[in-house]
Structures are given as C-alpha cells and as structure tokens.
Amino acid sequence: MSQSNKDSRYLILQTPSKEEYKITVHEGDVAILAKDLAQIKLKTSTNQEEKQITSFDPGFMNTACCESTITYIDGDKGILRYRGYPIEQLAEKSNFLEVAYLLIYGELPTATQLETWQERIMSHTYIHVTLMDYMKSFRYDAHPMSMFIATMAAMSTEYPESNPTLTRRDLFEFDHRARNQQIFRILGKAPTIAACAYRHRIGRPYNYPTESSRGYSYTENFLYMLDRLSEPDYRPSPAIAKALDVLFIVHADHELNCSTAAMRHLTSTRVDPYTAVAGAAGALYGPLHGGASEAVVRMLEEIGSVDKIDEFLSGVKSKTRRLMGFGHRIYKNYDPRAKILKEYAEKVFAEVGRDPLIDIAVELERRATQDDYFVSRKLYPNVDFYSGIIYRACGFPLDMYPLLFALPRIAGWLAHWYESLREEKSAAKASIPGATHVMRARQTYVGDVNKELPSQEERKDISNQNKSLAALKTYHSNLSKRRRAPGTAQRV
Ligand code: CMC
C-alpha cells in the first residue's frame, strides 16, 4: 500500500476492557496492515494469558499479501485489465509475446523492443539433451503436466550459475541481465518441454523447435513441435495458431490466484525461478484450479444432448451436481475472458468443424443465466466454460488442458517474480512493510499445550491392537497381497 501518508483515516477498535486502538486505514486499497493489529493485546478466555491479536483468514478470502501494478480486476463489473489495458483490446489487437512483455516489464514494447524480445525468446527454445533423456525415462502414460513440472524443476540443475542458493541470495535483485536471462530461458523452453511431454504421451519422437529464422510465432512453433511428423517444412494452421494465441493472452495473468500466490511465496525464499515455476505449476495442476476446463468437457459429454439440460440443472440446484465453468471467487458478473472465448469458439469451428458440445454449452448458459438459482448467487460463465470446448475442437487430449493453461500463465508468474524482486530492490525505501520478508503465515494453535511423554511400556496396548492400528490402515495392491500371503517366508 503506497504510503503517501496523507491518509489520516483510522479504525478505532475497543477491547472489552475499554482500551482503544487506532488502526490506520491506508488510502487506495482501503486496507489495514495486519501488523498493526499486533499492537492489540487481549487475554485468552482459556487461561487469561495476554496475547497479541492476529487476523485469521484461511483460504485468503480477504487478505492482500502484496502491492501490484500488473493486473486489475473488478469482479462486480466483469473487468480485467493487464497494466491498464482491457483484455478485449489485447485479445483482438496484440499477440501473446507482446502481452508477456507488457506483463513483465510494465509497458508495451516499442517496435524495436518487440523484435528483440521475440528474437531473444525464440532463440532460447532448445532444451539440453539431458532434459530430453530425462523426459524419455517417464512412464509411457505419464501425465503431461507431471512431466512438465518435474522437467521444469530439473532445469535448475542445468544452470547452477543462476541459482541463488549456489551463488548469492540477492543474485536477481540488482542484476536485470540475470533476471532477463532466466525470463528468456523459461518462456523459450517451456513450450518445448510441454511439446515433448505431449509427444511422449502419444508415443512419437520429440521434435526440435523451428529455427528462429523461419519466423514462426510462439504458438506456431509450439504447434509445430506438437504436430510435425516428417515434413521438412511443416507449418501449422494460421487460424489454430491465432486461436491458441488468444487463449494464451486471456490466460496470461489473473492476479493473485492460487498458483501465482505460490510463485510469490516460493520467490520470497529466493529459490531459483525454475523451481518456483515448477511449484506454481504444481498448484495449478490441482482440480480446483487448472482442472476446471477438463471438468466442463466431461460434464457436457455427460449431459449429452440439449433435452437433458433441465434434468442436469435440477441436480445442480439440489446441490448433488455442480455446474462446472460457472461461478468465480472474484467475478460476480460475466467473466470477460469467457465472452472472448465464446466468440473465438465459432472462429475455430469455421476452421476445424463445429464441436457438438457447443450447442449444449450455449443452451446450458442461456437457461442457467435466466434461472433464479444462478442469478441470485451471481453465477456466470467463467474462462473455463468455453476454453475446454476450443481445446477439444482443436484435437487436444483432455490431459493437455492444464498444461495449455500453465504455459501462458508462466508469463504472469514471471511478471510477479520480477515485481517481487523489485520490491526487494526498493527495500531501502521500505514502502511496503513486510515485502522483503520470507512469506511465513501464522496459525491459530488449537491443540494440546502441555503433555507428559509416556514411556514405551505405558504405550503398550496389546489388548486393543485393531483400534491402535486404525490410523495406519492403507490399501494394498494385489501384488503385495500375494507377496505377503499367509505362509510366505519372510525374515522379520
Ligand atoms: N454450480 C452450482 N452452484 C454454485 C457454483 C456452481 N458452479 N458455484 C457456486 N455455487 C453456489 C454455491 O453452492 C453457493 O451456494 P449457497 O450459497 O447456496 O451455499 C454459492 O453459489 C456461493 O459459492 P461459493 O462456493 O461460496 O463460491 P466460491 O467463491 O468459494 O467458489 C468457485 C468459486 C469457482 C470454486 C465455484 O464457483 C465453483 O466451484 N465453480 C465451478 C468450478 C469452476 O468452474 N472453477 C473454475 C474457476 S475459474 C478459473 C480461474 O479463474 O483461474
């Protein structure tokens, strides 16, 4: 929160013993510092011990952990802007790499900057052969996202000189060249890793990236690596490359979502950015974050036809089902990204043929947005409602969906990495209390406080072994049931 400190607004908090505390309300974000609450001390109801107050916010429903100038969202009005520019204009007039530049460096690039930026990234697309060998060692059916996360983390082993743990903790804070080097490498190589993961899954040899002299765009190069067989001059469909580019733009950042918060959390330890990106991707892999587009497609497949929609919606309203791709923690209006993708779905169908699921989706949206259950709860389509249908129409298998979300989100993660490192740089000005500290949340301890350690003898409970082993029950594969069947000889 900027400390222009004209802000002389306060909250007055009064304790039960009538002591009053003045808590500053900072301008702009209308936020109070959780740190300021620590000055208030109250006696606990259990043992009357005096303790400082903390804010308790599991799920971070109302807690800000940083100042940012990257992405602006007004959830009530359905507005999303990157660095002030409306997402609709960026999707229509920009391209993914330009948007990545904007997110990371804060300004639109000049023509020369854009050319150099694109050249730098597209000349960092090759990955070390040991990484390719590493990827080849995964199971034939390994999930592409797991392969991506593991390989991104493994990339940190390739660049020990860029690892603050092995060099100096403030390696990136004061050296913008070192920061840029990691940005070029990560943005350049991520699609290559993703494409290798895909090819591994479908049992085809990995493709090397196109030479930068061919001038393929970021998404064209990615599609080339996914789809080229033996053609020397394979060039993917410009329309599909453009659609993927738009999908990449709308997924590039979404302020402090779970994976971006994870990125900032990891960055606060000064771990290398490869490990941090792998950690953020791990957060995105979860079904409550990056898995929703897949869930939407499964839901639409299950509904199967327009005449089954009412029955499905009844199940949603009686809470036995959930309408996937609807509702959002922040948007209480139509997600602007969903609007863009709904339009783009039609453009993609014009190229690759109409996906029958779109008719179910459009009718489902029409009925839900006229139904009081959804209207009263402000539930509207979110980005995932239409993205999955586009991925499906373009022939991507379901398990690639989270990876197609993670790839563009790397631009956002790196923008937050860059921004939080600059906070560190300006630490001397200390405009943001806590910005330079390692992120470490507080807890409210509700367990036992003081117990005496019993002896092993006292813990013997031969009489009730079943009960005492209940907590350790697990599943056994048929293999281990056979291996440990009664009568097998085991040395104990
Ligand atoms: N279908 C049916 N009811 C819903 C839905 C839904 N999709 N979403 C919310 N509700 C109901 C919910 O049952 C609750 O009703 P009640 O007041 O009667 O208990 C009310 O609406 C408020 O919901 P909530 O769970 O408190 O809202 P939340 O902010 O915690 O959850 C959400 C947001 C996205 C997890 C939720 O809307 C949801 O599960 N949606 C479906 C999954 C989905 O599409 N996820 C992708 C999110 S967008 C990805 C991104 O931006 O990165």
PDB file of C-alpha atoms in Angstrom, residues 201-323:
ATOM      1  CA  ARG A 201       2.252 -39.444 -24.233  1.00  0.00           C
ATOM      2  CA  ILE A 202       1.309 -40.274 -27.828  1.00  0.00           C
ATOM      3  CA  GLY A 203       4.451 -42.301 -28.484  1.00  0.00           C
ATOM      4  CA  ARG A 204       6.082 -40.106 -31.108  1.00  0.00           C
ATOM      5  CA  PRO A 205       9.685 -38.869 -31.229  1.00  0.00           C
ATOM      6  CA  TYR A 206      10.260 -35.397 -29.838  1.00  0.00           C
ATOM      7  CA  ASN A 207      10.571 -32.556 -32.317  1.00  0.00           C
ATOM      8  CA  TYR A 208      13.217 -29.863 -32.028  1.00  0.00           C
ATOM      9  CA  PRO A 209      11.969 -26.249 -32.176  1.00  0.00           C
ATOM     10  CA  THR A 210      11.869 -24.456 -35.530  1.00  0.00           C
ATOM     11  CA  GLU A 211      14.837 -22.288 -36.428  1.00  0.00           C
ATOM     12  CA  SER A 212      14.109 -18.708 -35.411  1.00  0.00           C
ATOM     13  CA  SER A 213      14.937 -17.600 -38.985  1.00  0.00           C
ATOM     14  CA  ARG A 214      11.648 -19.171 -40.145  1.00  0.00           C
ATOM     15  CA  GLY A 215       9.800 -16.517 -38.170  1.00  0.00           C
ATOM     16  CA  TYR A 216       7.215 -18.807 -36.579  1.00  0.00           C
ATOM     17  CA  SER A 217       5.221 -17.160 -33.829  1.00  0.00           C
ATOM     18  CA  TYR A 218       5.305 -18.511 -30.273  1.00  0.00           C
ATOM     19  CA  THR A 219       2.163 -20.606 -30.739  1.00  0.00           C
ATOM     20  CA  GLU A 220       3.112 -21.659 -34.288  1.00  0.00           C
ATOM     21  CA  ASN A 221       6.415 -23.010 -33.012  1.00  0.00           C
ATOM     22  CA  PHE A 222       4.567 -24.845 -30.225  1.00  0.00           C
ATOM     23  CA  LEU A 223       2.079 -26.407 -32.674  1.00  0.00           C
ATOM     24  CA  TYR A 224       4.979 -27.312 -34.965  1.00  0.00           C
ATOM     25  CA  MET A 225       6.674 -29.238 -32.143  1.00  0.00           C
ATOM     26  CA  LEU A 226       3.407 -30.963 -31.265  1.00  0.00           C
ATOM     27  CA  ASP A 227       2.373 -31.987 -34.762  1.00  0.00           C
ATOM     28  CA  ARG A 228       5.252 -32.218 -37.203  1.00  0.00           C
ATOM     29  CA  LEU A 229       5.852 -35.738 -38.477  1.00  0.00           C
ATOM     30  CA  SER A 230       8.489 -35.997 -41.173  1.00  0.00           C
ATOM     31  CA  GLU A 231       7.548 -32.946 -43.254  1.00  0.00           C
ATOM     32  CA  PRO A 232      10.633 -30.730 -43.667  1.00  0.00           C
ATOM     33  CA  ASP A 233       8.555 -27.548 -43.900  1.00  0.00           C
ATOM     34  CA  TYR A 234       5.555 -28.253 -41.736  1.00  0.00           C
ATOM     35  CA  ARG A 235       3.611 -25.093 -40.883  1.00  0.00           C
ATOM     36  CA  PRO A 236       0.594 -25.292 -38.562  1.00  0.00           C
ATOM     37  CA  SER A 237      -2.784 -23.782 -39.447  1.00  0.00           C
ATOM     38  CA  PRO A 238      -2.589 -19.981 -39.017  1.00  0.00           C
ATOM     39  CA  ALA A 239      -6.174 -19.953 -37.716  1.00  0.00           C
ATOM     40  CA  ILE A 240      -5.461 -22.513 -34.989  1.00  0.00           C
ATOM     41  CA  ALA A 241      -2.209 -20.752 -34.090  1.00  0.00           C
ATOM     42  CA  LYS A 242      -4.145 -17.468 -33.772  1.00  0.00           C
ATOM     43  CA  ALA A 243      -6.868 -19.090 -31.635  1.00  0.00           C
ATOM     44  CA  LEU A 244      -4.233 -20.583 -29.359  1.00  0.00           C
ATOM     45  CA  ASP A 245      -2.553 -17.190 -29.167  1.00  0.00           C
ATOM     46  CA  VAL A 246      -5.826 -15.615 -27.995  1.00  0.00           C
ATOM     47  CA  LEU A 247      -6.282 -18.413 -25.439  1.00  0.00           C
ATOM     48  CA  PHE A 248      -2.734 -17.718 -24.253  1.00  0.00           C
ATOM     49  CA  ILE A 249      -3.457 -13.989 -23.921  1.00  0.00           C
ATOM     50  CA  VAL A 250      -6.582 -14.444 -21.799  1.00  0.00           C
ATOM     51  CA  HIS A 251      -4.823 -16.977 -19.548  1.00  0.00           C
ATOM     52  CA  ALA A 252      -1.591 -14.992 -19.151  1.00  0.00           C
ATOM     53  CA  ASP A 253      -2.329 -13.483 -15.749  1.00  0.00           C
ATOM     54  CA  HIS A 254      -5.108 -13.271 -13.221  1.00  0.00           C
ATOM     55  CA  GLU A 255      -3.513 -11.522 -10.251  1.00  0.00           C
ATOM     56  CA  LEU A 256      -3.174 -13.472  -7.015  1.00  0.00           C
ATOM     57  CA  ASN A 257      -4.799 -16.784  -7.972  1.00  0.00           C
ATOM     58  CA  CYS A 258      -3.508 -19.854  -6.157  1.00  0.00           C
ATOM     59  CA  SER A 259      -0.579 -20.645  -8.475  1.00  0.00           C
ATOM     60  CA  THR A 260       0.591 -17.017  -8.695  1.00  0.00           C
ATOM     61  CA  ALA A 261       0.414 -16.724  -4.915  1.00  0.00           C
ATOM     62  CA  ALA A 262       2.514 -19.917  -4.804  1.00  0.00           C
ATOM     63  CA  MET A 263       5.023 -18.290  -7.186  1.00  0.00           C
ATOM     64  CA  ARG A 264       5.366 -15.258  -4.917  1.00  0.00           C
ATOM     65  CA  HIS A 265       5.559 -17.489  -1.859  1.00  0.00           C
ATOM     66  CA  LEU A 266       8.424 -19.505  -3.327  1.00  0.00           C
ATOM     67  CA  THR A 267      10.166 -16.399  -4.669  1.00  0.00           C
ATOM     68  CA  SER A 268      10.175 -14.938  -1.168  1.00  0.00           C
ATOM     69  CA  THR A 269      12.662 -17.667  -0.192  1.00  0.00           C
ATOM     70  CA  ARG A 270      14.882 -16.575  -3.131  1.00  0.00           C
ATOM     71  CA  VAL A 271      14.768 -20.067  -4.589  1.00  0.00           C
ATOM     72  CA  ASP A 272      15.773 -20.237  -8.267  1.00  0.00           C
ATOM     73  CA  PRO A 273      12.965 -19.353 -10.722  1.00  0.00           C
ATOM     74  CA  TYR A 274      12.854 -22.829 -12.328  1.00  0.00           C
ATOM     75  CA  THR A 275      11.948 -24.414  -9.012  1.00  0.00           C
ATOM     76  CA  ALA A 276       9.497 -21.583  -8.308  1.00  0.00           C
ATOM     77  CA  VAL A 277       7.750 -22.018 -11.696  1.00  0.00           C
ATOM     78  CA  ALA A 278       7.588 -25.788 -11.108  1.00  0.00           C
ATOM     79  CA  GLY A 279       5.975 -25.131  -7.702  1.00  0.00           C
ATOM     80  CA  ALA A 280       3.445 -22.709  -9.173  1.00  0.00           C
ATOM     81  CA  ALA A 281       2.630 -25.230 -11.912  1.00  0.00           C
ATOM     82  CA  GLY A 282       2.094 -27.805  -9.174  1.00  0.00           C
ATOM     83  CA  ALA A 283      -0.544 -25.552  -7.617  1.00  0.00           C
ATOM     84  CA  LEU A 284      -2.228 -25.044 -10.980  1.00  0.00           C
ATOM     85  CA  TYR A 285      -2.379 -28.797 -11.630  1.00  0.00           C
ATOM     86  CA  GLY A 286      -4.982 -29.224  -8.862  1.00  0.00           C
ATOM     87  CA  PRO A 287      -8.562 -29.903 -10.000  1.00  0.00           C
ATOM     88  CA  LEU A 288      -9.850 -26.801  -8.206  1.00  0.00           C
ATOM     89  CA  HIS A 289      -7.560 -24.528 -10.212  1.00  0.00           C
ATOM     90  CA  GLY A 290      -6.318 -25.619 -13.642  1.00  0.00           C
ATOM     91  CA  GLY A 291      -8.535 -28.666 -13.936  1.00  0.00           C
ATOM     92  CA  ALA A 292     -11.904 -26.955 -14.474  1.00  0.00           C
ATOM     93  CA  SER A 293     -11.826 -26.804 -18.308  1.00  0.00           C
ATOM     94  CA  GLU A 294     -11.421 -30.565 -18.408  1.00  0.00           C
ATOM     95  CA  ALA A 295     -14.287 -30.951 -15.927  1.00  0.00           C
ATOM     96  CA  VAL A 296     -16.515 -28.775 -18.154  1.00  0.00           C
ATOM     97  CA  VAL A 297     -15.932 -31.011 -21.159  1.00  0.00           C
ATOM     98  CA  ARG A 298     -16.616 -34.145 -19.102  1.00  0.00           C
ATOM     99  CA  MET A 299     -19.822 -32.507 -17.793  1.00  0.00           C
ATOM    100  CA  LEU A 300     -21.030 -31.540 -21.291  1.00  0.00           C
ATOM    101  CA  GLU A 301     -20.236 -35.029 -22.591  1.00  0.00           C
ATOM    102  CA  GLU A 302     -22.212 -36.494 -19.735  1.00  0.00           C
ATOM    103  CA  ILE A 303     -25.228 -34.235 -20.355  1.00  0.00           C
ATOM    104  CA  GLY A 304     -25.000 -35.446 -23.946  1.00  0.00           C
ATOM    105  CA  SER A 305     -27.940 -33.562 -25.500  1.00  0.00           C
ATOM    106  CA  VAL A 306     -29.941 -30.371 -25.083  1.00  0.00           C
ATOM    107  CA  ASP A 307     -33.035 -32.228 -23.839  1.00  0.00           C
ATOM    108  CA  LYS A 308     -31.079 -33.434 -20.752  1.00  0.00           C
ATOM    109  CA  ILE A 309     -30.142 -29.926 -19.616  1.00  0.00           C
ATOM    110  CA  ASP A 310     -33.150 -29.345 -17.343  1.00  0.00           C
ATOM    111  CA  GLU A 311     -32.582 -32.608 -15.522  1.00  0.00           C
ATOM    112  CA  PHE A 312     -28.906 -31.683 -15.051  1.00  0.00           C
ATOM    113  CA  LEU A 313     -29.775 -28.209 -13.757  1.00  0.00           C
ATOM    114  CA  SER A 314     -32.216 -29.693 -11.252  1.00  0.00           C
ATOM    115  CA  GLY A 315     -29.341 -31.763  -9.899  1.00  0.00           C
ATOM    116  CA  VAL A 316     -27.209 -28.608  -9.633  1.00  0.00           C
ATOM    117  CA  LYS A 317     -29.955 -26.748  -7.780  1.00  0.00           C
ATOM    118  CA  SER A 318     -30.465 -29.612  -5.352  1.00  0.00           C
ATOM    119  CA  LYS A 319     -26.662 -29.489  -4.815  1.00  0.00           C
ATOM    120  CA  THR A 320     -25.991 -33.023  -5.988  1.00  0.00           C
ATOM    121  CA  ARG A 321     -24.176 -31.635  -9.031  1.00  0.00           C
ATOM    122  CA  ARG A 322     -22.044 -28.576  -9.758  1.00  0.00           C
ATOM    123  CA  LEU A 323     -22.227 -26.554 -12.928  1.00  0.00           C
TER     124      LEU A 323
END
